[in-house]
Amino acid sequence: MLNYFDTHAHILDEKFDEDRSDVIQRIYDNMALTVNIGCNFADCPRTVALAEEYEKLYAAVGLHPEDVTTYTEEGWDMLCQLAAHPKVVGIGETGLDYYWDVSTKDAQKRLFQQHIDLACQLNKPLIIHDREAHGDTLDILQHSHARQVGGILHAFSGSIEMMQEVIKLGFYIGLGGAVTFKNARVPVEVAAAVPLERLVLETDCPYLTPVPFRGKRNEPLFVRYTAEKIAEIRGISVEELVEATYQNGKRIYQIK
Ligand code: NI
């Protein structure tokens, strides 16, 4: 078994309600670790509970920028308490999403900053979502304390130049199914150019399913198809790619 590490999964999504225990069993049979990401106030306590139940699952807690309008002070206080749990290894996902709704730009930026403050307070890395907000995301990473804790730019969709800038700041690049898509160009260029010691693998399941299962539900084990594709792009063995990304994932999430 290779040390496959899915650094970004959403196992509590309702698409797993029918067979969640089977999906987790496949993690146990074939993989080293998975970090399950909580995105809203309802899911975060369940994410932590799942990580308490299963040794191979870790948790992250955050309020996704798409859910910014559901913010409440009580919810945030609860999230802060959960964030201190020893199996919570990251803060997020957080960040900016201008694809769905640009009317909440300022609120999203404030919420992002709150996550950065929390991450710094707890010394835990950030899990950053950036969709069509590359300029503002980079600006915040450059001009906040975020670099004190670092983190992962998950499902990275920026340019090579942006990749190089965030690497300079100490961040890691998360790549998933998009590198396997037929028309993928920029993700493939990034997969080839990113320093191996700053790359982590992810699925973002149930979304972004890699080829050959594109269009179907994604799950943590499918990280193997992304690993095979990136190894091919870089001209290295799958074993080397998987082991390097496993070590990187453990380093950024501070997992012993
Ligand atoms: Ni996600």
PDB file of C-alpha atoms and ligand atoms in Angstrom:
ATOM      1  CA  MET A   1       0.000   0.000   0.000  1.00  0.00           C
ATOM      2  CA  LEU A   2       1.264   3.465  -0.870  1.00  0.00           C
ATOM      3  CA  ASN A   3       0.888   6.298   1.612  1.00  0.00           C
ATOM      4  CA  TYR A   4      -1.914   8.077  -0.207  1.00  0.00           C
ATOM      5  CA  PHE A   5      -2.933  11.225   1.676  1.00  0.00           C
ATOM      6  CA  ASP A   6      -6.101  13.096   0.670  1.00  0.00           C
ATOM      7  CA  THR A   7      -5.509  16.506   2.244  1.00  0.00           C
ATOM      8  CA  HIS A   8      -8.988  17.843   1.410  1.00  0.00           C
ATOM      9  CA  ALA A   9     -12.188  15.780   1.522  1.00  0.00           C
ATOM     10  CA  HIS A  10     -15.813  16.442   2.424  1.00  0.00           C
ATOM     11  CA  ILE A  11     -16.928  13.040   3.668  1.00  0.00           C
ATOM     12  CA  LEU A  12     -19.936  14.482   5.497  1.00  0.00           C
ATOM     13  CA  ASP A  13     -21.510  15.637   2.260  1.00  0.00           C
ATOM     14  CA  GLU A  14     -24.953  14.111   1.790  1.00  0.00           C
ATOM     15  CA  LYS A  15     -23.693  12.284  -1.284  1.00  0.00           C
ATOM     16  CA  PHE A  16     -21.980   9.905   1.153  1.00  0.00           C
ATOM     17  CA  ASP A  17     -25.033   9.343   3.369  1.00  0.00           C
ATOM     18  CA  GLU A  18     -25.844   5.979   1.791  1.00  0.00           C
ATOM     19  CA  ASP A  19     -22.427   4.366   2.076  1.00  0.00           C
ATOM     20  CA  ARG A  20     -20.161   6.552   4.241  1.00  0.00           C
ATOM     21  CA  SER A  21     -18.819   3.594   6.227  1.00  0.00           C
ATOM     22  CA  ASP A  22     -17.826   1.807   2.987  1.00  0.00           C
ATOM     23  CA  VAL A  23     -15.988   4.913   1.797  1.00  0.00           C
ATOM     24  CA  ILE A  24     -14.145   5.132   5.132  1.00  0.00           C
ATOM     25  CA  GLN A  25     -13.356   1.412   4.948  1.00  0.00           C
ATOM     26  CA  ARG A  26     -11.688   1.962   1.575  1.00  0.00           C
ATOM     27  CA  ILE A  27      -9.540   4.680   3.199  1.00  0.00           C
ATOM     28  CA  TYR A  28      -8.516   2.172   5.875  1.00  0.00           C
ATOM     29  CA  ASP A  29      -7.751  -0.548   3.319  1.00  0.00           C
ATOM     30  CA  ASN A  30      -5.817   1.557   0.805  1.00  0.00           C
ATOM     31  CA  MET A  31      -4.640   4.886   2.213  1.00  0.00           C
ATOM     32  CA  ALA A  32      -2.558   6.503   4.934  1.00  0.00           C
ATOM     33  CA  LEU A  33      -4.560   9.584   5.912  1.00  0.00           C
ATOM     34  CA  THR A  34      -7.451  11.863   4.974  1.00  0.00           C
ATOM     35  CA  VAL A  35      -8.270  15.336   6.286  1.00  0.00           C
ATOM     36  CA  ASN A  36     -12.007  15.931   6.315  1.00  0.00           C
ATOM     37  CA  ILE A  37     -12.903  19.590   5.900  1.00  0.00           C
ATOM     38  CA  GLY A  38     -15.828  21.235   7.690  1.00  0.00           C
ATOM     39  CA  CYS A  39     -17.328  24.133   5.730  1.00  0.00           C
ATOM     40  CA  ASN A  40     -20.263  25.378   7.761  1.00  0.00           C
ATOM     41  CA  PHE A  41     -21.403  25.661  11.357  1.00  0.00           C
ATOM     42  CA  ALA A  42     -23.617  22.557  11.127  1.00  0.00           C
ATOM     43  CA  ASP A  43     -20.893  20.299   9.735  1.00  0.00           C
ATOM     44  CA  CYS A  44     -17.945  21.360  11.905  1.00  0.00           C
ATOM     45  CA  PRO A  45     -18.964  19.504  15.101  1.00  0.00           C
ATOM     46  CA  ARG A  46     -19.695  16.376  13.047  1.00  0.00           C
ATOM     47  CA  THR A  47     -16.319  16.678  11.310  1.00  0.00           C
ATOM     48  CA  VAL A  48     -14.540  16.685  14.666  1.00  0.00           C
ATOM     49  CA  ALA A  49     -16.667  13.784  15.945  1.00  0.00           C
ATOM     50  CA  LEU A  50     -15.785  11.711  12.871  1.00  0.00           C
ATOM     51  CA  ALA A  51     -12.073  12.369  13.422  1.00  0.00           C
ATOM     52  CA  GLU A  52     -12.435  11.282  17.045  1.00  0.00           C
ATOM     53  CA  GLU A  53     -14.011   8.047  15.896  1.00  0.00           C
ATOM     54  CA  TYR A  54     -11.481   7.166  13.164  1.00  0.00           C
ATOM     55  CA  GLU A  55      -7.741   7.331  13.708  1.00  0.00           C
ATOM     56  CA  LYS A  56      -6.922   7.822   9.998  1.00  0.00           C
ATOM     57  CA  LEU A  57      -9.246  10.805   9.690  1.00  0.00           C
ATOM     58  CA  TYR A  58      -8.234  14.282  10.767  1.00  0.00           C
ATOM     59  CA  ALA A  59     -10.413  17.384  10.718  1.00  0.00           C
ATOM     60  CA  ALA A  60     -10.363  21.037   9.705  1.00  0.00           C
ATOM     61  CA  VAL A  61     -13.004  23.574  10.697  1.00  0.00           C
ATOM     62  CA  GLY A  62     -14.048  26.751   8.952  1.00  0.00           C
ATOM     63  CA  LEU A  63     -16.875  28.707   7.409  1.00  0.00           C
ATOM     64  CA  HIS A  64     -16.614  28.550   3.613  1.00  0.00           C
ATOM     65  CA  PRO A  65     -16.778  31.948   1.836  1.00  0.00           C
ATOM     66  CA  GLU A  66     -19.900  30.739  -0.002  1.00  0.00           C
ATOM     67  CA  ASP A  67     -21.569  30.394   3.423  1.00  0.00           C
ATOM     68  CA  VAL A  68     -20.585  33.837   4.674  1.00  0.00           C
ATOM     69  CA  THR A  69     -24.222  34.937   4.999  1.00  0.00           C
ATOM     70  CA  THR A  70     -24.842  32.188   7.603  1.00  0.00           C
ATOM     71  CA  TYR A  71     -22.338  33.791  10.011  1.00  0.00           C
ATOM     72  CA  THR A  72     -23.425  34.234  13.613  1.00  0.00           C
ATOM     73  CA  GLU A  73     -21.349  35.112  16.666  1.00  0.00           C
ATOM     74  CA  GLU A  74     -22.523  31.986  18.473  1.00  0.00           C
ATOM     75  CA  GLY A  75     -21.532  29.862  15.510  1.00  0.00           C
ATOM     76  CA  TRP A  76     -18.109  31.464  15.361  1.00  0.00           C
ATOM     77  CA  ASP A  77     -17.527  30.949  19.104  1.00  0.00           C
ATOM     78  CA  MET A  78     -18.390  27.276  18.707  1.00  0.00           C
ATOM     79  CA  LEU A  79     -16.008  26.982  15.737  1.00  0.00           C
ATOM     80  CA  CYS A  80     -13.190  28.570  17.775  1.00  0.00           C
ATOM     81  CA  GLN A  81     -13.676  26.024  20.540  1.00  0.00           C
ATOM     82  CA  LEU A  82     -13.697  23.114  18.098  1.00  0.00           C
ATOM     83  CA  ALA A  83     -10.576  24.481  16.412  1.00  0.00           C
ATOM     84  CA  ALA A  84      -8.506  23.825  19.543  1.00  0.00           C
ATOM     85  CA  HIS A  85      -9.293  20.090  19.437  1.00  0.00           C
ATOM     86  CA  PRO A  86      -6.099  18.008  18.967  1.00  0.00           C
ATOM     87  CA  LYS A  87      -7.464  16.247  15.868  1.00  0.00           C
ATOM     88  CA  VAL A  88      -8.274  19.558  14.191  1.00  0.00           C
ATOM     89  CA  VAL A  89      -5.134  20.099  12.104  1.00  0.00           C
ATOM     90  CA  GLY A  90      -6.196  23.058   9.981  1.00  0.00           C
ATOM     91  CA  ILE A  91      -8.389  26.163   9.874  1.00  0.00           C
ATOM     92  CA  GLY A  92     -10.729  26.321   6.868  1.00  0.00           C
ATOM     93  CA  GLU A  93     -11.796  26.048   4.411  1.00  0.00           C
ATOM     94  CA  THR A  94     -11.708  29.783   4.188  1.00  0.00           C
ATOM     95  CA  GLY A  95     -10.793  32.319   1.542  1.00  0.00           C
ATOM     96  CA  LEU A  96     -12.568  34.135  -1.275  1.00  0.00           C
ATOM     97  CA  ASP A  97     -15.084  32.985  -3.862  1.00  0.00           C
ATOM     98  CA  TYR A  98     -16.055  35.592  -6.449  1.00  0.00           C
ATOM     99  CA  TYR A  99     -17.521  33.028  -8.834  1.00  0.00           C
ATOM    100  CA  TRP A 100     -20.860  32.641  -7.090  1.00  0.00           C
ATOM    101  CA  ASP A 101     -21.427  35.961  -5.425  1.00  0.00           C
ATOM    102  CA  VAL A 102     -19.350  39.111  -5.603  1.00  0.00           C
ATOM    103  CA  SER A 103     -21.868  41.125  -3.574  1.00  0.00           C
ATOM    104  CA  THR A 104     -20.350  39.736  -0.377  1.00  0.00           C
ATOM    105  CA  LYS A 105     -16.711  40.584  -1.231  1.00  0.00           C
ATOM    106  CA  ASP A 106     -16.116  42.720   1.856  1.00  0.00           C
ATOM    107  CA  ALA A 107     -17.835  40.270   4.188  1.00  0.00           C
ATOM    108  CA  GLN A 108     -15.768  37.431   2.707  1.00  0.00           C
ATOM    109  CA  LYS A 109     -12.555  39.386   3.274  1.00  0.00           C
ATOM    110  CA  ARG A 110     -13.488  40.078   6.910  1.00  0.00           C
ATOM    111  CA  LEU A 111     -14.323  36.417   7.484  1.00  0.00           C
ATOM    112  CA  PHE A 112     -11.047  35.329   5.853  1.00  0.00           C
ATOM    113  CA  GLN A 113      -9.167  37.646   8.218  1.00  0.00           C
ATOM    114  CA  GLN A 114     -10.988  36.133  11.212  1.00  0.00           C
ATOM    115  CA  HIS A 115      -9.818  32.674  10.134  1.00  0.00           C
ATOM    116  CA  ILE A 116      -6.253  33.980   9.748  1.00  0.00           C
ATOM    117  CA  ASP A 117      -6.351  35.419  13.269  1.00  0.00           C
ATOM    118  CA  LEU A 118      -7.681  32.143  14.679  1.00  0.00           C
ATOM    119  CA  ALA A 119      -5.052  30.096  12.829  1.00  0.00           C
ATOM    120  CA  CYS A 120      -2.271  32.321  14.190  1.00  0.00           C
ATOM    121  CA  GLN A 121      -3.673  32.127  17.697  1.00  0.00           C
ATOM    122  CA  LEU A 122      -3.682  28.301  17.584  1.00  0.00           C
ATOM    123  CA  ASN A 123      -0.617  27.884  15.363  1.00  0.00           C
ATOM    124  CA  LYS A 124      -2.521  25.758  12.859  1.00  0.00           C
ATOM    125  CA  PRO A 125      -2.288  26.076   9.055  1.00  0.00           C
ATOM    126  CA  LEU A 126      -4.932  27.652   6.817  1.00  0.00           C
ATOM    127  CA  ILE A 127      -6.869  25.787   4.134  1.00  0.00           C
ATOM    128  CA  ILE A 128      -7.519  28.389   1.485  1.00  0.00           C
ATOM    129  CA  HIS A 129     -10.222  28.443  -1.174  1.00  0.00           C
ATOM    130  CA  ASP A 130      -9.620  30.914  -4.012  1.00  0.00           C
ATOM    131  CA  ARG A 131     -12.074  30.942  -6.870  1.00  0.00           C
ATOM    132  CA  GLU A 132     -11.754  33.795  -9.352  1.00  0.00           C
ATOM    133  CA  ALA A 133     -10.213  35.901  -6.592  1.00  0.00           C
ATOM    134  CA  HIS A 134      -6.490  35.422  -7.241  1.00  0.00           C
ATOM    135  CA  GLY A 135      -5.494  39.087  -6.869  1.00  0.00           C
ATOM    136  CA  ASP A 136      -7.278  39.692  -3.573  1.00  0.00           C
ATOM    137  CA  THR A 137      -6.213  36.298  -2.167  1.00  0.00           C
ATOM    138  CA  LEU A 138      -2.549  36.982  -2.899  1.00  0.00           C
ATOM    139  CA  ASP A 139      -2.886  40.497  -1.494  1.00  0.00           C
ATOM    140  CA  ILE A 140      -4.306  39.177   1.792  1.00  0.00           C
ATOM    141  CA  LEU A 141      -1.657  36.453   2.069  1.00  0.00           C
ATOM    142  CA  GLN A 142       1.084  39.006   1.473  1.00  0.00           C
ATOM    143  CA  HIS A 143      -0.263  41.641   3.847  1.00  0.00           C
ATOM    144  CA  SER A 144      -1.557  39.636   6.803  1.00  0.00           C
ATOM    145  CA  HIS A 145      -0.042  37.356   9.428  1.00  0.00           C
ATOM    146  CA  ALA A 146      -1.116  34.298   7.413  1.00  0.00           C
ATOM    147  CA  ARG A 147       2.475  33.452   6.532  1.00  0.00           C
ATOM    148  CA  GLN A 148       3.217  32.855  10.230  1.00  0.00           C
ATOM    149  CA  VAL A 149       1.237  29.628  10.023  1.00  0.00           C
ATOM    150  CA  GLY A 150       1.223  28.937   6.269  1.00  0.00           C
ATOM    151  CA  GLY A 151      -1.249  26.539   4.768  1.00  0.00           C
ATOM    152  CA  ILE A 152      -2.535  25.018   1.572  1.00  0.00           C
ATOM    153  CA  LEU A 153      -3.998  26.792  -1.461  1.00  0.00           C
ATOM    154  CA  HIS A 154      -6.477  24.061  -2.163  1.00  0.00           C
ATOM    155  CA  ALA A 155      -7.635  23.149  -5.681  1.00  0.00           C
ATOM    156  CA  PHE A 156      -5.097  25.702  -6.832  1.00  0.00           C
ATOM    157  CA  SER A 157      -6.240  27.380 -10.050  1.00  0.00           C
ATOM    158  CA  GLY A 158      -3.835  30.306 -10.272  1.00  0.00           C
ATOM    159  CA  SER A 159      -0.961  30.899 -12.667  1.00  0.00           C
ATOM    160  CA  ILE A 160       2.645  29.711 -12.367  1.00  0.00           C
ATOM    161  CA  GLU A 161       3.558  33.256 -11.290  1.00  0.00           C
ATOM    162  CA  MET A 162       1.024  33.212  -8.454  1.00  0.00           C
ATOM    163  CA  MET A 163       2.206  29.731  -7.443  1.00  0.00           C
ATOM    164  CA  GLN A 164       5.748  31.059  -7.164  1.00  0.00           C
ATOM    165  CA  GLU A 165       4.589  34.022  -5.054  1.00  0.00           C
ATOM    166  CA  VAL A 166       2.678  31.911  -2.530  1.00  0.00           C
ATOM    167  CA  ILE A 167       5.521  29.374  -2.335  1.00  0.00           C
ATOM    168  CA  LYS A 168       7.825  32.267  -1.409  1.00  0.00           C
ATOM    169  CA  LEU A 169       5.435  33.070   1.442  1.00  0.00           C
ATOM    170  CA  GLY A 170       5.685  29.474   2.687  1.00  0.00           C
ATOM    171  CA  PHE A 171       2.402  28.035   1.407  1.00  0.00           C
ATOM    172  CA  TYR A 172       1.733  24.648  -0.172  1.00  0.00           C
ATOM    173  CA  ILE A 173      -0.133  23.898  -3.412  1.00  0.00           C
ATOM    174  CA  GLY A 174      -3.046  21.425  -3.337  1.00  0.00           C
ATOM    175  CA  LEU A 175      -3.859  19.722  -6.647  1.00  0.00           C
ATOM    176  CA  GLY A 176      -6.713  17.360  -7.422  1.00  0.00           C
ATOM    177  CA  GLY A 177      -8.825  15.953 -10.223  1.00  0.00           C
ATOM    178  CA  ALA A 178      -8.526  19.050 -12.432  1.00  0.00           C
ATOM    179  CA  VAL A 179      -5.030  17.977 -13.566  1.00  0.00           C
ATOM    180  CA  THR A 180      -6.547  14.857 -15.158  1.00  0.00           C
ATOM    181  CA  PHE A 181      -9.172  16.712 -17.213  1.00  0.00           C
ATOM    182  CA  LYS A 182      -8.800  16.496 -20.953  1.00  0.00           C
ATOM    183  CA  ASN A 183      -8.476  20.234 -21.571  1.00  0.00           C
ATOM    184  CA  ALA A 184      -6.424  20.987 -18.462  1.00  0.00           C
ATOM    185  CA  ARG A 185      -3.598  23.372 -19.302  1.00  0.00           C
ATOM    186  CA  VAL A 186      -2.722  25.645 -16.368  1.00  0.00           C
ATOM    187  CA  PRO A 187      -3.117  22.938 -13.664  1.00  0.00           C
ATOM    188  CA  VAL A 188      -0.821  20.685 -15.701  1.00  0.00           C
ATOM    189  CA  GLU A 189       1.768  23.460 -16.023  1.00  0.00           C
ATOM    190  CA  VAL A 190       1.549  24.083 -12.263  1.00  0.00           C
ATOM    191  CA  ALA A 191       1.833  20.341 -11.536  1.00  0.00           C
ATOM    192  CA  ALA A 192       5.032  20.243 -13.581  1.00  0.00           C
ATOM    193  CA  ALA A 193       6.554  23.394 -12.095  1.00  0.00           C
ATOM    194  CA  VAL A 194       5.683  23.302  -8.396  1.00  0.00           C
ATOM    195  CA  PRO A 195       8.634  22.265  -6.206  1.00  0.00           C
ATOM    196  CA  LEU A 196       7.961  18.666  -5.133  1.00  0.00           C
ATOM    197  CA  GLU A 197       8.399  19.562  -1.445  1.00  0.00           C
ATOM    198  CA  ARG A 198       5.461  22.029  -1.660  1.00  0.00           C
ATOM    199  CA  LEU A 199       2.892  19.838  -3.384  1.00  0.00           C
ATOM    200  CA  VAL A 200       0.012  18.006  -1.676  1.00  0.00           C
ATOM    201  CA  LEU A 201      -2.708  15.821  -3.183  1.00  0.00           C
ATOM    202  CA  GLU A 202      -6.427  16.221  -2.601  1.00  0.00           C
ATOM    203  CA  THR A 203      -9.791  15.168  -3.973  1.00  0.00           C
ATOM    204  CA  ASP A 204     -12.230  17.871  -2.745  1.00  0.00           C
ATOM    205  CA  CYS A 205     -14.662  14.949  -2.893  1.00  0.00           C
ATOM    206  CA  PRO A 206     -17.519  14.529  -3.682  1.00  0.00           C
ATOM    207  CA  TYR A 207     -16.596  17.143  -6.322  1.00  0.00           C
ATOM    208  CA  LEU A 208     -13.876  17.434  -8.990  1.00  0.00           C
ATOM    209  CA  THR A 209     -13.735  13.714  -9.752  1.00  0.00           C
ATOM    210  CA  PRO A 210     -10.619  12.751 -11.724  1.00  0.00           C
ATOM    211  CA  VAL A 211     -10.617  10.904 -15.024  1.00  0.00           C
ATOM    212  CA  PRO A 212     -11.586   8.034 -15.524  1.00  0.00           C
ATOM    213  CA  PHE A 213     -14.532   8.680 -13.164  1.00  0.00           C
ATOM    214  CA  ARG A 214     -15.219  12.292 -14.129  1.00  0.00           C
ATOM    215  CA  GLY A 215     -18.948  13.003 -13.789  1.00  0.00           C
ATOM    216  CA  LYS A 216     -19.384  10.425 -11.022  1.00  0.00           C
ATOM    217  CA  ARG A 217     -19.050  10.988  -7.279  1.00  0.00           C
ATOM    218  CA  ASN A 218     -15.493  11.515  -6.079  1.00  0.00           C
ATOM    219  CA  GLU A 219     -14.033   9.868  -2.947  1.00  0.00           C
ATOM    220  CA  PRO A 220     -10.685  10.004  -1.090  1.00  0.00           C
ATOM    221  CA  LEU A 221      -9.259   6.872  -2.711  1.00  0.00           C
ATOM    222  CA  PHE A 222      -9.508   8.506  -6.145  1.00  0.00           C
ATOM    223  CA  VAL A 223      -6.527  10.622  -5.133  1.00  0.00           C
ATOM    224  CA  ARG A 224      -4.572   7.761  -6.736  1.00  0.00           C
ATOM    225  CA  TYR A 225      -5.591   8.890 -10.262  1.00  0.00           C
ATOM    226  CA  THR A 226      -4.358  12.394  -9.594  1.00  0.00           C
ATOM    227  CA  ALA A 227      -1.119  10.931  -8.200  1.00  0.00           C
ATOM    228  CA  GLU A 228      -0.610   8.819 -11.329  1.00  0.00           C
ATOM    229  CA  LYS A 229      -1.235  11.786 -13.604  1.00  0.00           C
ATOM    230  CA  ILE A 230       1.117  14.138 -11.753  1.00  0.00           C
ATOM    231  CA  ALA A 231       3.841  11.479 -11.598  1.00  0.00           C
ATOM    232  CA  GLU A 232       3.499  11.084 -15.370  1.00  0.00           C
ATOM    233  CA  ILE A 233       3.613  14.868 -15.918  1.00  0.00           C
ATOM    234  CA  ARG A 234       6.777  15.141 -13.794  1.00  0.00           C
ATOM    235  CA  GLY A 235       8.430  11.998 -15.147  1.00  0.00           C
ATOM    236  CA  ILE A 236       8.870  10.389 -11.727  1.00  0.00           C
ATOM    237  CA  SER A 237       7.485   7.191 -10.221  1.00  0.00           C
ATOM    238  CA  VAL A 238       4.068   7.132  -8.558  1.00  0.00           C
ATOM    239  CA  GLU A 239       5.796   5.767  -5.440  1.00  0.00           C
ATOM    240  CA  GLU A 240       8.090   8.795  -5.193  1.00  0.00           C
ATOM    241  CA  LEU A 241       5.240  11.244  -5.824  1.00  0.00           C
ATOM    242  CA  VAL A 242       2.926   9.639  -3.267  1.00  0.00           C
ATOM    243  CA  GLU A 243       5.595   9.399  -0.572  1.00  0.00           C
ATOM    244  CA  ALA A 244       6.726  13.012  -1.071  1.00  0.00           C
ATOM    245  CA  THR A 245       3.176  14.372  -0.956  1.00  0.00           C
ATOM    246  CA  TYR A 246       2.427  12.236   2.116  1.00  0.00           C
ATOM    247  CA  GLN A 247       5.425  13.698   3.951  1.00  0.00           C
ATOM    248  CA  ASN A 248       4.459  17.206   2.809  1.00  0.00           C
ATOM    249  CA  GLY A 249       0.900  16.746   4.052  1.00  0.00           C
ATOM    250  CA  LYS A 250       2.089  15.556   7.438  1.00  0.00           C
ATOM    251  CA  ARG A 251       4.525  18.478   7.665  1.00  0.00           C
ATOM    252  CA  ILE A 252       2.037  21.237   6.869  1.00  0.00           C
ATOM    253  CA  TYR A 253      -0.706  19.706   9.052  1.00  0.00           C
ATOM    254  CA  GLN A 254       1.817  19.004  11.852  1.00  0.00           C
ATOM    255  CA  ILE A 255       0.776  15.336  12.041  1.00  0.00           C
ATOM    256  CA  LYS A 256       3.361  13.169  13.806  1.00  0.00           C
TER     257      LYS A 256
HETATM  258 NI    NI B   1     -13.427  21.929  -0.427  1.00  0.00          NI
END
